[in-house]
Amino acid sequence: MKVLIINASVRGKRSYSRRLTDLFVENWKTKHPNDVFTYRETGIGHIPNINESWIAGAFKKPSDRTEESQKELQLSDELVKELKENDIYVIGTPMYNWSIPSGLKAYIDQVMRINETWKFRSGFPDGDYVGLLENKKVFILSSRGDTGYGENEKNGHMNFQTTYLKHILGIMGIKDITVISLDNEEFGGEIFEESKERIFKAIASIA
């Protein structure tokens, strides 16, 4: 299997979402020593925002694209190819202002490509989306300062982090999604230590 690790935190060693992906890799390698890992950085590394030329090129047939739009799509083509070639995606992301980091959003904009990762079933804008990434598995490893962001929990209505990721991945055809969230980071102390112990065990149990 090929495993793609996507890190989104703007922090380095102080990042808990990075600790989660590191723990995942350590655990996964023990159980699947022959699997191949690829790393994609969206937090510390720069993922450019899409622009007008990018949009114009993405919605044209490759044969109709200008040299400028082809150049704009170069990174996007690389990222889409990377998604297609890997079997498992591991997204390590903190919650920033109840959503995802801007670098991860820029990455998503780069890979949400019509007729590459999704399409309209009829070929026309009709709201009937068909995902083109098949037989993929995703682990979303999130870190959050507060708690209660799960479905039907007190802060669930403010969770534009994992709910958004699940929705956007679903449009691209990915339905096999596991979410593991480390909460209470801002509280620290015993409550956060309990949260870490629980989540670290959850990651270690992944086969």
Short mmCIF file of C-alpha atoms in Angstrom, two decimals:
data_model
loop_
_atom_site.label_atom_id
_atom_site.label_comp_id
_atom_site.label_asym_id
_atom_site.label_seq_id
_atom_site.Cartn_x
_atom_site.Cartn_y
_atom_site.Cartn_z
CA MET A 1 0.00 0.00 0.00
CA LYS A 2 1.01 3.61 -0.55
CA VAL A 3 0.33 6.07 2.28
CA LEU A 4 0.20 9.86 1.86
CA ILE A 5 0.82 11.93 4.99
CA ILE A 6 -0.53 15.49 4.78
CA ASN A 7 0.50 17.86 7.57
CA ALA A 8 -1.31 21.19 7.91
CA SER A 9 -0.05 22.83 11.12
CA VAL A 10 1.97 26.03 10.87
CA ARG A 11 3.83 24.90 13.99
CA GLY A 12 6.76 22.52 14.01
CA LYS A 13 7.80 20.57 17.09
CA ARG A 14 5.07 22.24 19.18
CA SER A 15 2.34 20.89 16.90
CA TYR A 16 0.13 18.18 18.36
CA SER A 17 -1.40 17.27 14.99
CA ARG A 18 2.14 16.49 13.79
CA ARG A 19 2.66 14.29 16.83
CA LEU A 20 -0.47 12.42 15.84
CA THR A 21 0.74 11.79 12.29
CA ASP A 22 4.17 10.79 13.61
CA LEU A 23 2.52 8.32 15.96
CA PHE A 24 0.37 7.00 13.14
CA VAL A 25 3.42 6.42 10.91
CA GLU A 26 5.34 4.71 13.71
CA ASN A 27 2.40 2.41 14.44
CA TRP A 28 1.61 1.73 10.79
CA LYS A 29 5.21 0.87 9.89
CA THR A 30 5.29 -1.70 12.67
CA LYS A 31 2.23 -3.46 11.28
CA HIS A 32 2.84 -2.80 7.56
CA PRO A 33 6.63 -2.66 7.12
CA ASN A 34 6.50 -2.87 3.33
CA ASP A 35 4.16 0.08 2.79
CA VAL A 36 5.54 3.21 1.14
CA PHE A 37 5.10 6.69 2.63
CA THR A 38 4.92 10.05 0.87
CA TYR A 39 4.81 13.36 2.77
CA ARG A 40 3.00 16.49 1.64
CA GLU A 41 3.45 19.73 3.60
CA THR A 42 0.68 22.34 3.56
CA GLY A 43 1.40 24.14 6.82
CA ILE A 44 5.07 25.11 6.93
CA GLY A 45 5.51 24.66 3.18
CA HIS A 46 3.71 27.08 0.89
CA ILE A 47 0.73 25.98 -1.21
CA PRO A 48 -0.25 28.89 -3.49
CA ASN A 49 -3.84 30.05 -3.76
CA ILE A 50 -5.60 29.44 -7.03
CA ASN A 51 -6.09 32.47 -9.28
CA GLU A 52 -8.03 33.53 -12.37
CA SER A 53 -5.63 31.85 -14.78
CA TRP A 54 -5.79 28.63 -12.77
CA ILE A 55 -9.60 28.61 -12.88
CA ALA A 56 -9.67 29.36 -16.59
CA GLY A 57 -7.30 26.49 -17.30
CA ALA A 58 -8.91 23.96 -14.99
CA PHE A 59 -12.29 24.26 -16.72
CA LYS A 60 -10.84 23.82 -20.22
CA LYS A 61 -9.83 20.70 -22.06
CA PRO A 62 -6.04 20.19 -21.81
CA SER A 63 -5.71 20.79 -25.55
CA ASP A 64 -7.39 24.19 -25.21
CA ARG A 65 -5.24 25.52 -22.36
CA THR A 66 -2.88 28.41 -22.85
CA GLU A 67 0.77 28.20 -21.89
CA GLU A 68 0.04 30.46 -18.91
CA SER A 69 -2.79 28.29 -17.59
CA GLN A 70 -0.75 25.12 -18.10
CA LYS A 71 1.99 26.65 -15.97
CA GLU A 72 -0.54 27.63 -13.29
CA LEU A 73 -1.84 24.06 -13.16
CA GLN A 74 1.58 22.44 -12.87
CA LEU A 75 1.53 22.06 -9.08
CA SER A 76 -2.14 21.07 -9.13
CA ASP A 77 -1.38 18.31 -11.64
CA GLU A 78 1.38 17.04 -9.35
CA LEU A 79 -0.88 17.03 -6.29
CA VAL A 80 -3.73 15.30 -8.10
CA LYS A 81 -1.33 12.66 -9.45
CA GLU A 82 -0.11 12.12 -5.90
CA LEU A 83 -3.65 11.53 -4.65
CA LYS A 84 -4.39 9.06 -7.43
CA GLU A 85 -1.20 7.10 -6.81
CA ASN A 86 -1.68 6.67 -3.06
CA ASP A 87 -4.13 4.31 -1.38
CA ILE A 88 -4.38 5.83 2.10
CA TYR A 89 -4.40 9.49 3.10
CA VAL A 90 -3.54 10.66 6.61
CA ILE A 91 -4.45 14.30 7.24
CA GLY A 92 -2.98 15.86 10.37
CA THR A 93 -4.65 19.20 11.03
CA PRO A 94 -5.25 21.57 13.92
CA MET A 95 -8.50 23.51 14.27
CA TYR A 96 -7.92 27.19 13.55
CA ASN A 97 -10.89 29.46 14.28
CA TRP A 98 -13.23 26.46 14.13
CA SER A 99 -12.00 25.52 10.66
CA ILE A 100 -8.85 24.28 8.91
CA PRO A 101 -5.54 26.12 8.34
CA SER A 102 -5.39 28.31 5.24
CA GLY A 103 -2.60 26.18 3.75
CA LEU A 104 -4.80 23.08 3.84
CA LYS A 105 -7.66 25.03 2.26
CA ALA A 106 -5.29 26.16 -0.52
CA TYR A 107 -4.29 22.51 -1.01
CA ILE A 108 -7.94 21.46 -1.29
CA ASP A 109 -8.57 24.17 -3.86
CA GLN A 110 -5.63 22.83 -5.87
CA VAL A 111 -6.91 19.23 -5.91
CA MET A 112 -10.66 19.84 -6.36
CA ARG A 113 -10.32 19.46 -10.10
CA ILE A 114 -13.30 18.92 -12.36
CA ASN A 115 -12.92 15.74 -14.44
CA GLU A 116 -9.84 14.84 -12.38
CA THR A 117 -11.06 14.24 -8.82
CA TRP A 118 -14.78 14.88 -9.40
CA LYS A 119 -17.27 15.53 -12.21
CA PHE A 120 -20.91 16.31 -12.87
CA ARG A 121 -22.74 13.08 -13.63
CA SER A 122 -24.54 14.59 -16.63
CA GLY A 123 -21.56 16.62 -17.79
CA PHE A 124 -23.41 19.83 -16.92
CA PRO A 125 -23.70 21.80 -13.64
CA ASP A 126 -26.64 20.02 -12.05
CA GLY A 127 -25.56 19.48 -8.45
CA ASP A 128 -25.10 15.76 -9.03
CA TYR A 129 -21.44 15.22 -8.19
CA VAL A 130 -19.51 12.05 -8.89
CA GLY A 131 -16.22 11.43 -7.10
CA LEU A 132 -13.35 10.06 -9.14
CA LEU A 133 -11.02 8.95 -6.34
CA GLU A 134 -12.01 5.34 -5.81
CA ASN A 135 -10.95 2.74 -3.23
CA LYS A 136 -9.24 5.27 -0.97
CA LYS A 137 -9.08 5.32 2.83
CA VAL A 138 -8.64 8.49 4.88
CA PHE A 139 -7.62 9.07 8.48
CA ILE A 140 -8.25 12.61 9.75
CA LEU A 141 -6.10 13.25 12.83
CA SER A 142 -7.20 16.56 14.31
CA SER A 143 -6.11 18.61 17.31
CA ARG A 144 -8.44 21.14 18.93
CA GLY A 145 -8.19 23.54 21.82
CA ASP A 146 -11.67 22.97 23.22
CA THR A 147 -13.98 19.99 23.34
CA GLY A 148 -17.51 18.97 22.38
CA TYR A 149 -17.13 19.25 18.59
CA GLY A 150 -18.59 15.85 17.79
CA GLU A 151 -21.97 15.25 16.22
CA ASN A 152 -24.80 16.30 18.58
CA GLU A 153 -22.29 17.69 21.09
CA LYS A 154 -22.44 21.23 22.44
CA ASN A 155 -19.94 22.71 19.96
CA GLY A 156 -20.78 20.45 17.04
CA HIS A 157 -22.45 23.33 15.15
CA MET A 158 -19.10 25.18 15.15
CA ASN A 159 -17.04 22.31 13.77
CA PHE A 160 -16.05 23.46 10.29
CA GLN A 161 -12.87 21.41 10.51
CA THR A 162 -13.56 17.68 10.33
CA THR A 163 -17.13 18.09 9.03
CA TYR A 164 -15.85 20.16 6.11
CA LEU A 165 -13.06 17.70 5.34
CA LYS A 166 -15.46 14.75 5.37
CA HIS A 167 -17.83 16.57 3.03
CA ILE A 168 -15.18 17.66 0.54
CA LEU A 169 -13.51 14.25 0.53
CA GLY A 170 -16.91 12.67 -0.04
CA ILE A 171 -17.47 14.78 -3.14
CA MET A 172 -14.17 13.44 -4.47
CA GLY A 173 -15.50 9.92 -3.94
CA ILE A 174 -13.95 8.99 -0.59
CA LYS A 175 -16.40 7.47 1.86
CA ASP A 176 -14.08 5.39 4.07
CA ILE A 177 -13.08 8.10 6.55
CA THR A 178 -11.94 7.70 10.16
CA VAL A 179 -11.74 10.78 12.39
CA ILE A 180 -9.60 10.80 15.54
CA SER A 181 -9.54 14.09 17.43
CA LEU A 182 -7.30 15.23 20.26
CA ASP A 183 -9.30 17.79 22.26
CA ASN A 184 -8.69 20.10 25.23
CA GLU A 185 -5.26 21.34 24.12
CA GLU A 186 -5.92 24.84 25.49
CA PHE A 187 -6.90 23.50 28.90
CA GLY A 188 -3.64 21.62 29.51
CA GLY A 189 -3.14 19.85 32.81
CA GLU A 190 -4.87 16.63 33.75
CA ILE A 191 -7.81 16.99 31.37
CA PHE A 192 -5.49 17.30 28.37
CA GLU A 193 -3.26 14.45 29.55
CA GLU A 194 -6.32 12.22 29.76
CA SER A 195 -7.31 13.24 26.25
CA LYS A 196 -3.81 12.49 24.93
CA GLU A 197 -3.73 9.07 26.57
CA ARG A 198 -7.09 8.15 25.06
CA ILE A 199 -6.24 9.37 21.56
CA PHE A 200 -2.73 7.89 21.50
CA LYS A 201 -4.24 4.51 22.37
CA ALA A 202 -6.81 4.94 19.58
CA ILE A 203 -4.07 5.57 17.02
CA ALA A 204 -1.98 2.68 18.30
CA SER A 205 -4.95 0.34 17.82
CA ILE A 206 -5.28 1.14 14.09
CA ALA A 207 -4.42 -1.94 12.06
#
